[in-house]
XYZ file of C-alpha atoms in Angstrom:
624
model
C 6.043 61.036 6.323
C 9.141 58.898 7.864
C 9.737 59.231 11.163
C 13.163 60.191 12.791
C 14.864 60.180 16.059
C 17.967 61.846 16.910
C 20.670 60.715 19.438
C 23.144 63.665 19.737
C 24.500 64.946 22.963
C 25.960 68.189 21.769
C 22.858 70.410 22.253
C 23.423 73.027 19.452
C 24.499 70.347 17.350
C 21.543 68.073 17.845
C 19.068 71.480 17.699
C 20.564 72.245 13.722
C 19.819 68.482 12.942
C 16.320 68.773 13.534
C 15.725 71.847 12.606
C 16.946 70.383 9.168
C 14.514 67.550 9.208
C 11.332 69.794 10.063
C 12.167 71.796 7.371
C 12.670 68.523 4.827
C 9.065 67.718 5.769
C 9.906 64.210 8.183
C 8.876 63.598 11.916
C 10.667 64.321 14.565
C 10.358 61.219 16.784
C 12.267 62.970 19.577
C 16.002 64.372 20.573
C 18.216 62.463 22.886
C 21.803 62.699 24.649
C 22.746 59.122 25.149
C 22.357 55.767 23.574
C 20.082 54.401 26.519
C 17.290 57.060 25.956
C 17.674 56.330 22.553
C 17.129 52.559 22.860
C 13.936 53.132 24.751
C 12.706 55.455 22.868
C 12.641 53.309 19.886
C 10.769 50.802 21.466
C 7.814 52.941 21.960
C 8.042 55.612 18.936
C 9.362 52.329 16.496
C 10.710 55.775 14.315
C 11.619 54.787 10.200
C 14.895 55.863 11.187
C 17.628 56.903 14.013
C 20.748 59.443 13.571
C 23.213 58.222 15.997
C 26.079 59.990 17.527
C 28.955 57.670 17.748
C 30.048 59.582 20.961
C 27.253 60.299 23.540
C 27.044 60.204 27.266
C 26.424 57.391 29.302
C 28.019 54.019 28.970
C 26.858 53.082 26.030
C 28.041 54.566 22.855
C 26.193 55.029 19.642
C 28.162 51.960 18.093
C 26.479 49.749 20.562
C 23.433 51.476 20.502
C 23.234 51.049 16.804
C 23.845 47.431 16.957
C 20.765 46.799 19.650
C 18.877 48.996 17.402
C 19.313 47.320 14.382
C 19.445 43.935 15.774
C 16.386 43.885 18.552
C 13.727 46.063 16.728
C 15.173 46.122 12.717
C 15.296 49.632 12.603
C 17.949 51.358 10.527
C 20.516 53.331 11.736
C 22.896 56.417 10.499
C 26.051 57.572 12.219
C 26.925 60.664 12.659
C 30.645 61.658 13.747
C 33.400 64.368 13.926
C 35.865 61.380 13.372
C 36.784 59.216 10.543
C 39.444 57.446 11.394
C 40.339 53.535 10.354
C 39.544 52.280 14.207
C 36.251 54.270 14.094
C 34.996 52.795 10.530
C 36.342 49.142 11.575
C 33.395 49.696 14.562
C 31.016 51.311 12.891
C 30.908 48.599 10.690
C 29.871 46.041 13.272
C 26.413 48.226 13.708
C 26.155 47.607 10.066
C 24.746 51.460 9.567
C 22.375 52.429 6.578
C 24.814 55.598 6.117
C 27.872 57.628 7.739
C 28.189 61.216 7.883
C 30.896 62.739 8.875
C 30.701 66.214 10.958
C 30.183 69.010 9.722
C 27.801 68.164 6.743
C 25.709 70.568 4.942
C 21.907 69.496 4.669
C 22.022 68.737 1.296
C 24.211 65.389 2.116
C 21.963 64.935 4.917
C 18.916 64.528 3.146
C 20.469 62.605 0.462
C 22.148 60.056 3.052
C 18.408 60.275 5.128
C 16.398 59.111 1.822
C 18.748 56.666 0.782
C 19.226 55.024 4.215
C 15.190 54.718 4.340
C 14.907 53.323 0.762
C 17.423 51.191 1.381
C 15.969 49.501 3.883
C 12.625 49.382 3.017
C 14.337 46.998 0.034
C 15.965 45.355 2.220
C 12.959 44.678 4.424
C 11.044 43.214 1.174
C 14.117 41.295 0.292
C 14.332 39.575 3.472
C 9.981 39.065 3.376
C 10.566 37.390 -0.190
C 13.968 35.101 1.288
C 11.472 34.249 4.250
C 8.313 33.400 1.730
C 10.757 31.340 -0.338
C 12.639 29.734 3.059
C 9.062 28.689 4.248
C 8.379 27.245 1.280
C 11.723 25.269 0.817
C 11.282 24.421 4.227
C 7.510 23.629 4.833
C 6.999 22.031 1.496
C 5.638 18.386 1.681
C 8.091 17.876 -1.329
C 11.640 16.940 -0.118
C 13.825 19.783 -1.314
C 17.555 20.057 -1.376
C 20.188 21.986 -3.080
C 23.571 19.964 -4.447
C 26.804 20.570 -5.899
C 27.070 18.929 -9.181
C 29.292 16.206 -7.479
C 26.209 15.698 -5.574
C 27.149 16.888 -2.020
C 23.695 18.135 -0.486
C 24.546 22.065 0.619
C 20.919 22.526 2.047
C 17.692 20.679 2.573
C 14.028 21.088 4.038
C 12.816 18.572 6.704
C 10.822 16.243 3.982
C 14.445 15.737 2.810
C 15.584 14.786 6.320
C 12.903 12.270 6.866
C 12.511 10.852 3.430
C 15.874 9.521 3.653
C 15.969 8.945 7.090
C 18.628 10.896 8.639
C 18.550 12.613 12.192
C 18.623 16.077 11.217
C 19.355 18.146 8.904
C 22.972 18.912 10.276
C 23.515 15.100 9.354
C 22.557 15.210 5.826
C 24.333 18.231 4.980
C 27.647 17.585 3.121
C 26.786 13.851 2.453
C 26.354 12.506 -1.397
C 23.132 11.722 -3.337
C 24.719 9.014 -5.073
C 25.352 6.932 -1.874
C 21.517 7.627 -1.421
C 20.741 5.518 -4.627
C 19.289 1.759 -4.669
C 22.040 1.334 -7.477
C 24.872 3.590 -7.222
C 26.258 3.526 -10.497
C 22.453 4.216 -11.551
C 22.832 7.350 -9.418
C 26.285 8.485 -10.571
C 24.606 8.478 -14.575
C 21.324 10.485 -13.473
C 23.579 13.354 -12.291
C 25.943 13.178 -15.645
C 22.482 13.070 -17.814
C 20.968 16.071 -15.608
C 24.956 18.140 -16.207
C 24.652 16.871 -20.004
C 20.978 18.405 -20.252
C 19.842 22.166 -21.127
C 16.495 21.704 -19.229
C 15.190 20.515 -15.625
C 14.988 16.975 -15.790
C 11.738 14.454 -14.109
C 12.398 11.127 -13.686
C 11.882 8.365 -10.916
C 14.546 7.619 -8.578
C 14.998 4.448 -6.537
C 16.648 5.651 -3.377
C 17.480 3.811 -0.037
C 17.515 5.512 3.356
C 19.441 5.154 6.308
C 18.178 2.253 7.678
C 18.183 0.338 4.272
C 14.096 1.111 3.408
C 13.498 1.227 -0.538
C 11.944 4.414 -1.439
C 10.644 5.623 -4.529
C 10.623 9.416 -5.507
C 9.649 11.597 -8.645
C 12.253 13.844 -8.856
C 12.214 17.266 -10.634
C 15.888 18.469 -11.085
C 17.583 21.692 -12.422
C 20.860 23.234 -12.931
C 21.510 26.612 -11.676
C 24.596 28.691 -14.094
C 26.147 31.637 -12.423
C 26.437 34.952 -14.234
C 29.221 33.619 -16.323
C 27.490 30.418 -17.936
C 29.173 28.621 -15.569
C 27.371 25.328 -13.081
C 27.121 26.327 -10.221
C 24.223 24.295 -8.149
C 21.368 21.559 -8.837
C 17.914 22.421 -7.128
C 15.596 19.572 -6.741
C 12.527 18.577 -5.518
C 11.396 15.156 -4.779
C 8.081 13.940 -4.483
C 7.534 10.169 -1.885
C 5.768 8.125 -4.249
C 6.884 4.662 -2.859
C 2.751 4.229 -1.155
C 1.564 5.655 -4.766
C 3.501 2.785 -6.740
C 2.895 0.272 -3.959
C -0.983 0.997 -4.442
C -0.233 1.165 -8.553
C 1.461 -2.493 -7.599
C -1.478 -3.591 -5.912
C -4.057 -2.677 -8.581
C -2.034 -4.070 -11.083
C -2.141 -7.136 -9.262
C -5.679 -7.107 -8.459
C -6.375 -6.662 -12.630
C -4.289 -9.327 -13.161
C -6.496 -11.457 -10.848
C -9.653 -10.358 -12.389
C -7.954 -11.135 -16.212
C -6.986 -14.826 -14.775
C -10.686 -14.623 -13.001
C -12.414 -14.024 -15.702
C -10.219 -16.588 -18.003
C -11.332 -18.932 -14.731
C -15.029 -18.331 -15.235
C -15.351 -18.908 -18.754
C -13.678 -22.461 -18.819
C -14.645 -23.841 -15.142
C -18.456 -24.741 -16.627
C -17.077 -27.204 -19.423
C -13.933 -28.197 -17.516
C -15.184 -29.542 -14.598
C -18.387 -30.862 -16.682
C -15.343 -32.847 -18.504
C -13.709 -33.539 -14.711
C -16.863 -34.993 -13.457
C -17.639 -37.220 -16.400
C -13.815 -38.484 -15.937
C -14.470 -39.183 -12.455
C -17.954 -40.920 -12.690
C -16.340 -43.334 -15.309
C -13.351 -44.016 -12.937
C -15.571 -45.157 -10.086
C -17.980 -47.448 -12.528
C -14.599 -48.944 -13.765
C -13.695 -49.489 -9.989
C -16.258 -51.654 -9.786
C -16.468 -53.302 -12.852
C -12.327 -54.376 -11.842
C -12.869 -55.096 -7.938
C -10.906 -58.039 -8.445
C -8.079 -56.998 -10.614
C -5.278 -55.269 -8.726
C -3.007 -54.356 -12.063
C -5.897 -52.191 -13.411
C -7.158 -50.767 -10.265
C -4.638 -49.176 -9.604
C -4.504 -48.049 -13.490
C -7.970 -46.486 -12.651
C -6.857 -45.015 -9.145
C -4.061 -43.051 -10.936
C -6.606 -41.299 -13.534
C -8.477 -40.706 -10.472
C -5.238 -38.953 -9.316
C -4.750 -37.424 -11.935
C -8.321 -36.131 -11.921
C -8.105 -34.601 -8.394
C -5.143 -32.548 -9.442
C -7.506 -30.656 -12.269
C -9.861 -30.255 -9.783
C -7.678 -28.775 -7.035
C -6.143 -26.669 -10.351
C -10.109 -25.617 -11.329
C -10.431 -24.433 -7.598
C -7.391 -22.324 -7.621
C -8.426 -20.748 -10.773
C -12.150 -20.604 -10.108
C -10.498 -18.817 -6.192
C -9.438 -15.785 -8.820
C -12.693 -14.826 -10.083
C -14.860 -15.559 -6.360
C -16.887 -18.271 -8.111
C -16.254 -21.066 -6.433
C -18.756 -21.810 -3.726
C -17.083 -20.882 -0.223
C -18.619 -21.069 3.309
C -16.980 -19.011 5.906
C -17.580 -20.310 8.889
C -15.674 -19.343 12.653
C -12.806 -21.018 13.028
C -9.842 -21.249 15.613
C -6.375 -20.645 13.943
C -4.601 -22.464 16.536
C -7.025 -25.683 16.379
C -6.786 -25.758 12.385
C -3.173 -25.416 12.575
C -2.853 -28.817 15.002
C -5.523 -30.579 13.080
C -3.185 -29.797 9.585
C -0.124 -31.055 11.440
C 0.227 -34.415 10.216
C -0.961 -33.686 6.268
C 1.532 -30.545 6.243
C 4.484 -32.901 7.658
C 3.869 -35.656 5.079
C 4.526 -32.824 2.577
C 8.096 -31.848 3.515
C 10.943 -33.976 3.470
C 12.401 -36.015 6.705
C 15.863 -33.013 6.563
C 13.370 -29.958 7.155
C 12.270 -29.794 10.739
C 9.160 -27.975 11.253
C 8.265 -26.127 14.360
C 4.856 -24.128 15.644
C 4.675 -21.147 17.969
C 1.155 -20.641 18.660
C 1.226 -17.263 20.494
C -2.236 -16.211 20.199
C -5.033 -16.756 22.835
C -7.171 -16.056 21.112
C -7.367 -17.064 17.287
C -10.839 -17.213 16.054
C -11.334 -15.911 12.062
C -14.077 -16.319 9.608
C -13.064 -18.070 6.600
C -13.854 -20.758 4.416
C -12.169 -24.105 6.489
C -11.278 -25.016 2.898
C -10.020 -21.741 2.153
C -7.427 -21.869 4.738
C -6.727 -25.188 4.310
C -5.458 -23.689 0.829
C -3.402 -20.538 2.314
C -2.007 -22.947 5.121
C -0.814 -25.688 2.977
C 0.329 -23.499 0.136
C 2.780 -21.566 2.034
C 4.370 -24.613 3.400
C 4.737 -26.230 -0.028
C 6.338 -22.827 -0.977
C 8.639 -23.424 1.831
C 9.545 -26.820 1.082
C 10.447 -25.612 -2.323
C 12.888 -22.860 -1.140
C 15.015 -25.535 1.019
C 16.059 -28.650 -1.280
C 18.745 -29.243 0.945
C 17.404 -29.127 4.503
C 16.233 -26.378 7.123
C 13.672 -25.404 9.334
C 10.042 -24.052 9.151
C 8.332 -22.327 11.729
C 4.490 -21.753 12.006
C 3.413 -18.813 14.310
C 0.201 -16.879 15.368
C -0.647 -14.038 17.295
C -3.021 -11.267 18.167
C -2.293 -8.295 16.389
C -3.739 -4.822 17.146
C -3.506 -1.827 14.500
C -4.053 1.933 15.177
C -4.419 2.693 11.266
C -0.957 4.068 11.978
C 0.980 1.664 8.519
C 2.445 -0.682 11.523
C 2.973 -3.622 10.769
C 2.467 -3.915 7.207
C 0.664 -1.359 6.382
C -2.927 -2.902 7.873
C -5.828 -1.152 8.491
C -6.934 -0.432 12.157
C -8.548 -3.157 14.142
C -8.343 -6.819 15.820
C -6.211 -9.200 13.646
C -4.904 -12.757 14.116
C -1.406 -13.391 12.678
C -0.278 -16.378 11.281
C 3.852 -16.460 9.623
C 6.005 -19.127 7.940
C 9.499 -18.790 8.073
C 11.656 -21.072 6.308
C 16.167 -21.108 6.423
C 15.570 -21.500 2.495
C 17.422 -19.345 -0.473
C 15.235 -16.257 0.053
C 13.887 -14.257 -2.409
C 15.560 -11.492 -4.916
C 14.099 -7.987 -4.663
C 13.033 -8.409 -8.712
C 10.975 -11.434 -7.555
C 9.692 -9.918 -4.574
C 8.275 -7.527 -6.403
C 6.155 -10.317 -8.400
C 5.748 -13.131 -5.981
C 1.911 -12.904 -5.878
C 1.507 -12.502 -9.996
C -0.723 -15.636 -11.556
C 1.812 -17.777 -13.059
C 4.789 -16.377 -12.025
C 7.274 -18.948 -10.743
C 10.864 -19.597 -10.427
C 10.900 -23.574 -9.863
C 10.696 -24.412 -13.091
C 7.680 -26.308 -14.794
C 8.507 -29.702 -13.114
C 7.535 -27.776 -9.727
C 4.102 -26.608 -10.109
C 2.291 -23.773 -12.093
C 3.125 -20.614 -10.481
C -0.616 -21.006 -8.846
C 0.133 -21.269 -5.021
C 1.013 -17.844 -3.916
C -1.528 -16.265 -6.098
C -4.275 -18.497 -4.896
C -2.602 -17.531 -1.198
C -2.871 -14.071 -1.963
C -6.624 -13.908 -3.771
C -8.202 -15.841 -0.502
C -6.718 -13.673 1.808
C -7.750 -10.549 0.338
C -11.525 -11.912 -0.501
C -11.534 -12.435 2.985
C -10.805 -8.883 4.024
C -7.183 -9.627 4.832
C -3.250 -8.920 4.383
C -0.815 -10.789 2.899
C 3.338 -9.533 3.352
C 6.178 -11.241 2.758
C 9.740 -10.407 4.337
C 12.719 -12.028 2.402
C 16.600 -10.864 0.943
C 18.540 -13.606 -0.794
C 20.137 -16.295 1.231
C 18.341 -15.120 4.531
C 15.037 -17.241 3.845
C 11.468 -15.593 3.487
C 8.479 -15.232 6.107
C 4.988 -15.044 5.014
C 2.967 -13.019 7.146
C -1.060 -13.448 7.020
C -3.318 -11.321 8.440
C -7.287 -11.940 9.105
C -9.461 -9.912 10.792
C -10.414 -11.362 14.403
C -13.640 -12.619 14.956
C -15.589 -12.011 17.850
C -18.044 -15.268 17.723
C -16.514 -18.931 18.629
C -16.298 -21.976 16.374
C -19.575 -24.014 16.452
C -19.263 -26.902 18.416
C -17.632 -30.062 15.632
C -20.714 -31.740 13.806
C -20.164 -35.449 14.532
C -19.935 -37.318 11.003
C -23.115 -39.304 10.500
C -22.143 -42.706 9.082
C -25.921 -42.843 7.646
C -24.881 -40.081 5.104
C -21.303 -41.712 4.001
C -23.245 -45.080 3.688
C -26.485 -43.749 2.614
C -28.392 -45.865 0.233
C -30.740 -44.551 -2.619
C -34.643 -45.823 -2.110
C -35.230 -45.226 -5.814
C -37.664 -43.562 -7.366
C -37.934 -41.518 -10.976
C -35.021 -38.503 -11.335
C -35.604 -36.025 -13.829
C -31.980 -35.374 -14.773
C -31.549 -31.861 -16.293
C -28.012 -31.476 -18.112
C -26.980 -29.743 -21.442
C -23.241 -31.048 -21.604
C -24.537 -34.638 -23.680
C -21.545 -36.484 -22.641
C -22.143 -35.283 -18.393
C -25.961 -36.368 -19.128
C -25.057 -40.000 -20.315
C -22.864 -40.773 -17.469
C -24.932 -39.118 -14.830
C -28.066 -41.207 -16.478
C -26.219 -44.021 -16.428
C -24.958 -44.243 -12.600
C -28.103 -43.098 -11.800
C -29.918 -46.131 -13.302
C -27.265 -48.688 -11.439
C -28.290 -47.490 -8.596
C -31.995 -47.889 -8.821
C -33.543 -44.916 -10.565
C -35.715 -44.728 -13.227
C -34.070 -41.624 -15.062
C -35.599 -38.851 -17.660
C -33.086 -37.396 -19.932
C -33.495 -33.640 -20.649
C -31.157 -31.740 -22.458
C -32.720 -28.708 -21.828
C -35.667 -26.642 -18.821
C -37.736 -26.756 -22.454
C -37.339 -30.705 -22.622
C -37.637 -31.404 -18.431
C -40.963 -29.240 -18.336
C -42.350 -31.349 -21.337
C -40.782 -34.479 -18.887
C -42.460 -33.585 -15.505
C -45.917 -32.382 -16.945
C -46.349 -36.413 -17.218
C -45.168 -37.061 -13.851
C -46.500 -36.998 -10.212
C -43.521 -37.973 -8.320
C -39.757 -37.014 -8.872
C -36.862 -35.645 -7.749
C -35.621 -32.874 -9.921
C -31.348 -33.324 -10.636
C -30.498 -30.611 -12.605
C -27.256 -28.079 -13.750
C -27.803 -24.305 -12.610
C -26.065 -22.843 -15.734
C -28.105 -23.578 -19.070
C -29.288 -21.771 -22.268
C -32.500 -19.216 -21.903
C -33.337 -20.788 -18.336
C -31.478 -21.531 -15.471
C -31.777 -24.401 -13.269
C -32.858 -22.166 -10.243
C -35.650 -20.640 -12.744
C -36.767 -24.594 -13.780
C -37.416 -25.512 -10.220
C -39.459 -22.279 -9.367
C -41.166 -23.312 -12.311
C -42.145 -26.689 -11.646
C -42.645 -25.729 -7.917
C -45.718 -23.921 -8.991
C -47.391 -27.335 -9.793
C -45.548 -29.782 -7.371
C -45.059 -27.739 -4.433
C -43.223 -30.727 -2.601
C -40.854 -30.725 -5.408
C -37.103 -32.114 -4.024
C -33.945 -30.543 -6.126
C -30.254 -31.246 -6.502
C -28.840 -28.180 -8.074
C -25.548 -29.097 -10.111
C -22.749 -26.669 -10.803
C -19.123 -26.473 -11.960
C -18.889 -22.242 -10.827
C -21.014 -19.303 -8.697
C -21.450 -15.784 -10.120
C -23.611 -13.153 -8.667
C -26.064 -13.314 -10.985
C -26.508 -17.434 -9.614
C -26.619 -16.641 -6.257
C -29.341 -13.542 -6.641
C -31.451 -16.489 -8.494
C -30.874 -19.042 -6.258
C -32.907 -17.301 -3.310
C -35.444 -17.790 -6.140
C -35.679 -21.607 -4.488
C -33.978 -22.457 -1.281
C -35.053 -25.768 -0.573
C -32.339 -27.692 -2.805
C -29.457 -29.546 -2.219
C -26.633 -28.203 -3.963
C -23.849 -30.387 -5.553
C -19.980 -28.823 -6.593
C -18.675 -30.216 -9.945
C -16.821 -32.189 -9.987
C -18.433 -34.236 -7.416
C -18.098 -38.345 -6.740
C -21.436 -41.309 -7.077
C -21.067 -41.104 -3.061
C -21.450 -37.486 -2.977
C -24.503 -38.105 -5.584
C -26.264 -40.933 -3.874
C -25.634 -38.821 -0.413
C -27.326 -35.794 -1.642
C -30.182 -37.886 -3.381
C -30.860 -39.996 0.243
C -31.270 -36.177 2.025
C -34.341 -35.416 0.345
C -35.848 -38.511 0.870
């Protein structure tokens, strides 16, 4: 049953009225003679509905009452007057009343104005719930929503919007054009003729740019609105912020290209640097066979050369696939950095000036020395490259601390050191950016390397928990940015070189060399008997086990990777005899499967292929 109050300050007048609505079955909410009693007693009776006198005592007349009615506590309003003039209507309208009855009226029009007032707003009331459910969502949506003309103009917009783009507010993006929002304008201009051309909502991916020139990526779902005559009238859309979804995408993509390249590494570095190390062992007994002639010495000294290239090329591949044997150790930045000076000037030209700002106080990481050796040297070749003509480069560090917060460069939270290069060179195109770090990928043509540098840069930075960004536009020269997590321990004190080691000299003695590759087993045998050792060929564990069952004393040299037994395996298997047994493992790559079996036997020296006689004879004098 509604409830009704009545503002009427003709007594008779206002005692008929509510006799009529008793009688029609509603609520009397109360009877009063001027718009200020009416207003409070709204507040506390909150009646379905209020007849209004336009007239009443007081100051306040029902026009004005109506309008604090409606507008303070939403509750609807019917005037009631002796008057309809044009001036009186023009007013009433301001109160916007739910009906208007004009003095006298017989009860039938009463009731019918009563029960169409209260329906009417009880639809409105569920009209304006639904506009607010929708508004929230438009509004509060994590999706940037907008509404367009089909020129494009944005008419309305949530806060998403607002941000995405970058704009102030919202009063700032209203009235401005999409297609100036567009990485490629004329791109943008075609996406709004395809979505007019189509029948359907349209989803595609739009490169957009906001305010401050940031490249962002969105899905966007787009429809045309027709008004009742077939006509266009709006586009609704709703984008979707995938630029972190297609960065990630860009990162996995680049992390399965380094596995593919990894695992391409893995199954060649075995034979290659078998086929390196035979190349170099023959190099160094053709050294000394020529000591005296200078014309083929230095014929030797460039396959040597030649030589270390493949094996700096084997590393870079083998860095892919994490199986070449690293040793992170503590390391100041700063300290490196100096120590590289002179090697990383002799590889730029005299016209390119390089400079270092060493900012950090504190600079200690753990990685490989090698390893960084690699990353440092890389990025200044890189540099080099990108000025032919001249320039500068400039080497920085600093302490960096995160919050987890995407600043700077999106790393994680914690203690990082920061080391740049910046070079004045040609920069770098946003299509190459984009690929920079793929295996391969190059833009200096073949005469300038293999498109290994920045990929090798990229794979020992991230095996060593850190970030790699680079900051370039064409003709404003690029800046590297590394980032590696600080470390809390200091460098170990420099281990002074021992001269006994670099001129160590073999006692002799019997070797029981241990090698599948034939051609590696010949050579090996061979040095290995000039320098005083009676050797034992085995091809195979089967062949050295037949070998050492005839032997008391020997030093075991054999490969780690071999058919049905490994050379980890072989030693704990002669070790159960000979318990004093000495080893020199050999072995061109690591996997995990190597380095679970090599706690199988921890007291051998191990030897990287390719390795030199002096690195040979050095690891042979240890164990003796």
């Amino acid at each position: 049953m509604a409830k009704i109050v009545v503002c009427e300050d003709e007594h008779i007048v206002a005692l008929d009225i509510k006799r009529h609505l008793i009688r029609f079955g509603y609520e009397v909410g109360g009877v009063f003679t001027s718009g200020e009693e009416a207003i409070r007693a709204c507040r506390s009776e909150k009646p379905d509905l209020v007849l209004m006198d336009i007239h009443l005592q007081g100051e306040m007349d029902g026009i004005a009452a109506a309008r604090l009615i409606f507008d303070d506590l939403s509750i609807p309003v019917v005037l009631l007057t002796a008057y309809a003039d044009d001036d009186t209507i023009a007013r009433a309208k301001e109160s916007r009343p739910f009906g208007y009855i004009i003095k006298p009226f017989d009860e039938r029009e009463l009731r019918t104005v009563i029960e169409i007032a209260i329906y009417r707003h009880q639809m409105d009331r569920k009209l304006r719930l639904s506009e607010e459910r929708y508004r929230s969502l438009f509004e509060d949506a994590p999706s940037a929503n907008f509404t367009a003309t089909m020129d494009g103009l944005v008419c309305d917009c949530n806060t998403a919007f607002v941000k995405l783009l970058g704009y102030k507010d919202k009063a700032s993006v209203l009235g401005t054009n999409l297609h100036e929002r567009f990485f490629d304008r004329k791109e943008g201009a075609l996406v709004f003729e395809r979505i007019a051309a189509s029948d359907s909502s349209s989803a595609e991916y739009w490169d957009l740019v906001s305010l401050d020139g940031t490249k962002k990526t969105a899905f966007a779902t787009v429809a045309e609105v027709l008004s009742p005559g077939g006509n266009s009238e709006e586009l609704r859309g709703m984008l979707i912020d995938i630029t972190e979804r297609r960065e990630l995408e860009s990162q996995l993509r680049q992390a399965q290209k380094m596995e593919a390249v990894g695992r391409l590494a893995g199954g060649i570095a075995h034979d290659f640097n078998n086929i390196i190390t035979a190349i170099m062992g023959y190099c160094n007994l053709l050294s000394e066979d020529i000591a005296d002639d200078a014309a083929l010495r230095n014929e030797v000294e460039g396959i040597e050369s030649a030589a270390k290239k493949a094996v700096n090329l084997t590393r870079q591949l083998l860095t892919f696939s994490r199986k070449h044997a690293f040793e992170p150790k503590v390391i100041d930045v700063n300290q490196s950095l100096r120590e590289m000076d002179k090697m990383a000037r002799r590889l730029v030209s005299e016209n390119i000036l390089m400079r270092y700002v060493l900012e950090a106080k504190k600079s200690n990481v753990l990685i490989d020395p090698g390893q960084f050796e690699q990353v440092f040297i890389n990025l200044i070749v890189n540099a080099k490259d990108a000025m032919p003509a001249g320039g500068s480069i400039v080497v920085e560090t600093d302490e960096v601390r995160s919050d987890g917060g995407g600043k700077p460069h999106g790393i994680p939270s914690g203690d990082w050191v920061m080391i740049s290069v910046r070079d004045s060179g040609s920069g770098i195109s946003p299509e190459n950016l984009q690929r920079i770090f793929e295996p391969f990928f190059t833009t200096k043509g073949s005469e300038k390397g293999t498109g290994l540098g920045l990929s090798t840069v990229y794979a020992i930075v991230n095996q060593n928990r850190g970030r790699i960004a680079v900051e370039s536009e064409p003709g404003k020269g690029a800046r590297f940015v590394v980032y590696l997590p600080k470390a809390d321990e200091e460098p170990a004190p420099a281990a002074e070189r021992s001269s006994n080691s670099e001129n160590a000299s073999p006692k002799g003695g019997t070797v029981l060399l241990v090698e599948d590759d034939d051609y590696l087993r010949g050579l090996l045998s061979r040095i290995l008997a000039k320098i005083g050792y009676r050797v034992l060929e085995a091809a195979s564990p089967r062949d050295a086990i037949i070998h050492a069952d005839k032997e008391d004393d020997y030093i075991l040299v054999s490969d780690i990777v071999m058919p049905h037994m490994s050379g980890y395996e072989l030693a704990e298997h002669l070790a159960e005899k000979k318990s004093d047994l000495r080893v020199v493992f050999m072995s061109g790559y690591h996997d995990k499967q190597e380095e679970e079996m090599r706690r199988l036997y921890e007291r051998g020296v191990f030897l990287q292929k390719p390795f030199t006689q002096e690195q040979l004879v050095a690891a042979l004098s240890s164990l003796e």
